[in-house]
Amino acid sequence: MRRRDFLCALGGTVAAWPVAARAQQALPVVGFLTSLGRNDRPNLANAFRGGLSEAGYVDGRNVTIEYRFAENRHDRLQALAADLVGRNVAVIAATGGGGTVLAAKASTTTIPIVFTFGGDPVQMGFVASLNRPGGNVTGISFFGTLVSGKGLGLLHELVPNATAIALLANPKNVESTRIISDTREAARTLGWQLLVLNASTPSEIDTAFTALRQQRTGALFIGGDPFLTSRRQQIVALAARDTIPVMYVNREFVAEGGLMSYGNDTTDAYRRAGLHVGRILKGEK
């Protein structure tokens, strides 16, 4: 095996990490940490297990998965990450947004961490660089900000006469500031004013759509946020009620009846994360 082994990430990036010395276990334990609720987007956990299975590991047979769901309460992530570290898991899969990765990274410098993340892992401080991340962190990045401009461009083709659009953002997401700034810049390039609507609970989503009707904006854009995607049925129903054209980053909205989406395949990203975890369990660097 080469001294460094590169792992592909969505968007064409690569990552590698040094081997961590780990005690031999008869049945290795994988920690699955997420900001989502236990019943939110079960397809993602299924895809992760599918990736593990492709790598030769089946939960309950030759590996154990310990799940930790924050139930959309980001203040719980640090304690949940520390609990997994205390159980001496072999690998931590940090999913459901950047806050989860930060919590896992703050809890251990030795246990390998495999993330799924929509932004730039270098910019967020998860890794030192894409080619040489260093430390104990690697994973799959969607680089959603690189495709959000294209999504807004398609939305502009649909409503060319609109002068303003809205962005629905989750202020509890550590990536929200970046999402807002990137969307504002893309909107400015298209000649649009941007109205930012915040929502981190189901009731706040209802309130945001009320404000959207009052402001009479021409369209709505929803970026990649785990909580908002978990509320896709509510959001799609409200958009249909108010006949507001919406561009989504995640295709799961369209599967629920949403208008259109442009972005990476999140389900496949979780599958790839499972594959990465399996390779680590086999001893790959």
Coordinates of N, CA, C and O in Angstrom, one line a residue, residues 11 118 142-157 183 186 220-225 229 246-255 258-266:
G11 N -17.5 16.3 -5.5 CA -17.0 17.5 -6.0 C -15.5 17.4 -6.4 O -14.9 18.4 -6.7
G118 N -21.6 19.9 3.9 CA -22.0 20.6 2.7 C -21.1 21.7 2.3 O -21.2 22.2 1.2
F142 N -19.8 18.0 0.1 CA -20.7 18.3 -1.1 C -20.3 19.6 -1.8 O -20.6 19.8 -3.0
F143 N -19.6 20.5 -1.1 CA -19.2 21.8 -1.7 C -20.5 22.4 -2.3 O -20.5 22.9 -3.4
G144 N -21.5 22.5 -1.5 CA -22.8 23.0 -1.9 C -22.7 24.4 -2.4 O -23.5 24.9 -3.2
T145 N -21.8 25.2 -1.8 CA -21.8 26.6 -2.1 C -21.3 26.8 -3.6 O -21.6 27.8 -4.2
L146 N -20.6 25.8 -4.1 CA -20.1 26.0 -5.5 C -21.3 25.7 -6.5 O -21.2 26.2 -7.6
V147 N -22.4 25.1 -6.1 CA -23.5 24.8 -7.0 C -24.7 25.7 -6.7 O -25.6 25.8 -7.5
S148 N -24.6 26.4 -5.6 CA -25.8 27.3 -5.2 C -26.0 28.4 -6.3 O -27.1 28.8 -6.6
G149 N -24.9 28.9 -6.8 CA -25.0 30.0 -7.8 C -25.6 29.5 -9.0 O -26.5 30.2 -9.7
K150 N -25.3 28.2 -9.4 CA -26.0 27.6 -10.6 C -27.5 27.4 -10.3 O -28.3 27.7 -11.2
G151 N -27.8 27.0 -9.1 CA -29.3 26.9 -8.8 C -30.0 28.2 -8.8 O -31.1 28.2 -9.3
L152 N -29.4 29.3 -8.4 CA -30.0 30.6 -8.4 C -30.2 31.0 -9.9 O -31.1 31.7 -10.3
G153 N -29.2 30.7 -10.7 CA -29.3 31.0 -12.1 C -30.5 30.3 -12.8 O -31.2 31.0 -13.6
L154 N -30.7 29.1 -12.4 CA -31.9 28.4 -13.0 C -33.2 29.0 -12.5 O -34.2 29.1 -13.2
L155 N -33.2 29.4 -11.2 CA -34.4 30.1 -10.7 C -34.6 31.4 -11.4 O -35.8 31.8 -11.6
H156 N -33.5 32.1 -11.7 CA -33.7 33.4 -12.4 C -34.3 33.2 -13.8 O -35.1 34.0 -14.3
E157 N -33.9 32.1 -14.4 CA -34.6 31.8 -15.7 C -36.0 31.5 -15.6 O -36.8 31.8 -16.5
T183 N -25.1 33.2 -0.8 CA -26.4 33.4 -1.6 C -26.6 34.8 -1.9 O -27.0 35.2 -3.0
A186 N -24.4 35.7 -4.9 CA -24.9 35.1 -6.1 C -26.2 35.9 -6.6 O -26.4 36.1 -7.8
L220 N -38.2 31.7 -3.8 CA -37.5 31.3 -2.6 C -36.4 30.3 -2.9 O -36.6 29.5 -3.8
F221 N -35.3 30.5 -2.2 CA -34.2 29.5 -2.3 C -33.9 28.9 -1.0 O -33.9 29.6 0.1
I222 N -33.7 27.6 -1.0 CA -33.4 26.8 0.3 C -32.2 26.0 0.0 O -32.1 25.1 -0.8
G223 N -31.1 26.4 0.8 CA -29.8 25.7 0.7 C -29.8 24.4 1.4 O -30.8 23.9 1.9
G224 N -28.6 23.9 1.6 CA -28.5 22.6 2.2 C -28.4 22.7 3.7 O -27.3 23.0 4.3
D225 N -29.5 22.5 4.4 CA -29.5 22.5 5.9 C -30.2 21.2 6.3 O -31.3 20.9 5.9
T229 N -34.2 20.3 5.6 CA -34.5 19.2 4.8 C -35.4 18.2 5.5 O -36.3 17.5 4.9
V246 N -39.9 27.7 -5.8 CA -38.8 27.4 -4.9 C -37.7 26.6 -5.6 O -38.0 25.6 -6.2
M247 N -36.4 27.0 -5.4 CA -35.3 26.2 -5.8 C -34.7 25.5 -4.5 O -34.4 26.3 -3.6
Y248 N -34.6 24.2 -4.5 CA -34.0 23.5 -3.4 C -32.6 23.0 -3.8 O -32.4 22.6 -5.0
V249 N -31.7 22.9 -2.8 CA -30.4 22.3 -3.1 C -30.6 20.7 -3.0 O -29.9 20.0 -3.8
N250 N -31.5 20.3 -2.2 CA -31.6 18.8 -2.0 C -32.8 18.2 -2.8 O -33.9 18.7 -2.7
R251 N -32.5 17.2 -3.5 CA -33.5 16.5 -4.4 C -34.6 15.9 -3.6 O -35.7 15.6 -4.1
E252 N -34.5 15.7 -2.2 CA -35.5 15.1 -1.4 C -36.8 15.9 -1.4 O -37.9 15.4 -1.3
F253 N -36.6 17.2 -1.6 CA -37.8 18.1 -1.6 C -38.6 17.8 -2.9 O -39.8 17.8 -2.8
V254 N -37.9 17.6 -4.0 CA -38.6 17.3 -5.2 C -39.4 16.0 -5.2 O -40.5 15.9 -5.7
A255 N -38.8 15.0 -4.5 CA -39.5 13.8 -4.3 C -40.8 13.9 -3.5 O -41.7 13.1 -3.7
G258 N -41.8 19.1 -4.5 CA -41.2 20.4 -4.7 C -40.9 20.7 -6.2 O -40.9 19.8 -7.0
L259 N -40.8 22.0 -6.5 CA -40.7 22.4 -7.9 C -39.4 21.9 -8.6 O -39.5 21.2 -9.6
M260 N -38.2 22.2 -8.0 CA -37.0 21.8 -8.7 C -35.8 21.9 -7.7 O -35.9 22.6 -6.7
S261 N -34.8 21.2 -8.0 CA -33.6 21.2 -7.2 C -32.3 21.1 -8.0 O -32.4 20.6 -9.2
Y262 N -31.2 21.6 -7.5 CA -29.9 21.5 -8.1 C -28.9 21.3 -7.0 O -28.7 22.2 -6.2
G263 N -28.3 20.2 -7.0 CA -27.3 19.9 -6.0 C -26.8 18.5 -6.0 O -27.2 17.7 -6.9
N264 N -25.9 18.1 -5.1 CA -25.3 16.8 -5.0 C -26.3 15.8 -4.4 O -27.3 16.2 -3.8
D265 N -26.0 14.5 -4.5 CA -26.8 13.4 -4.0 C -26.4 13.1 -2.6 O -25.4 12.5 -2.3
T266 N -27.1 13.6 -1.6 CA -26.8 13.5 -0.2 C -26.8 12.0 0.2 O -26.0 11.6 1.0

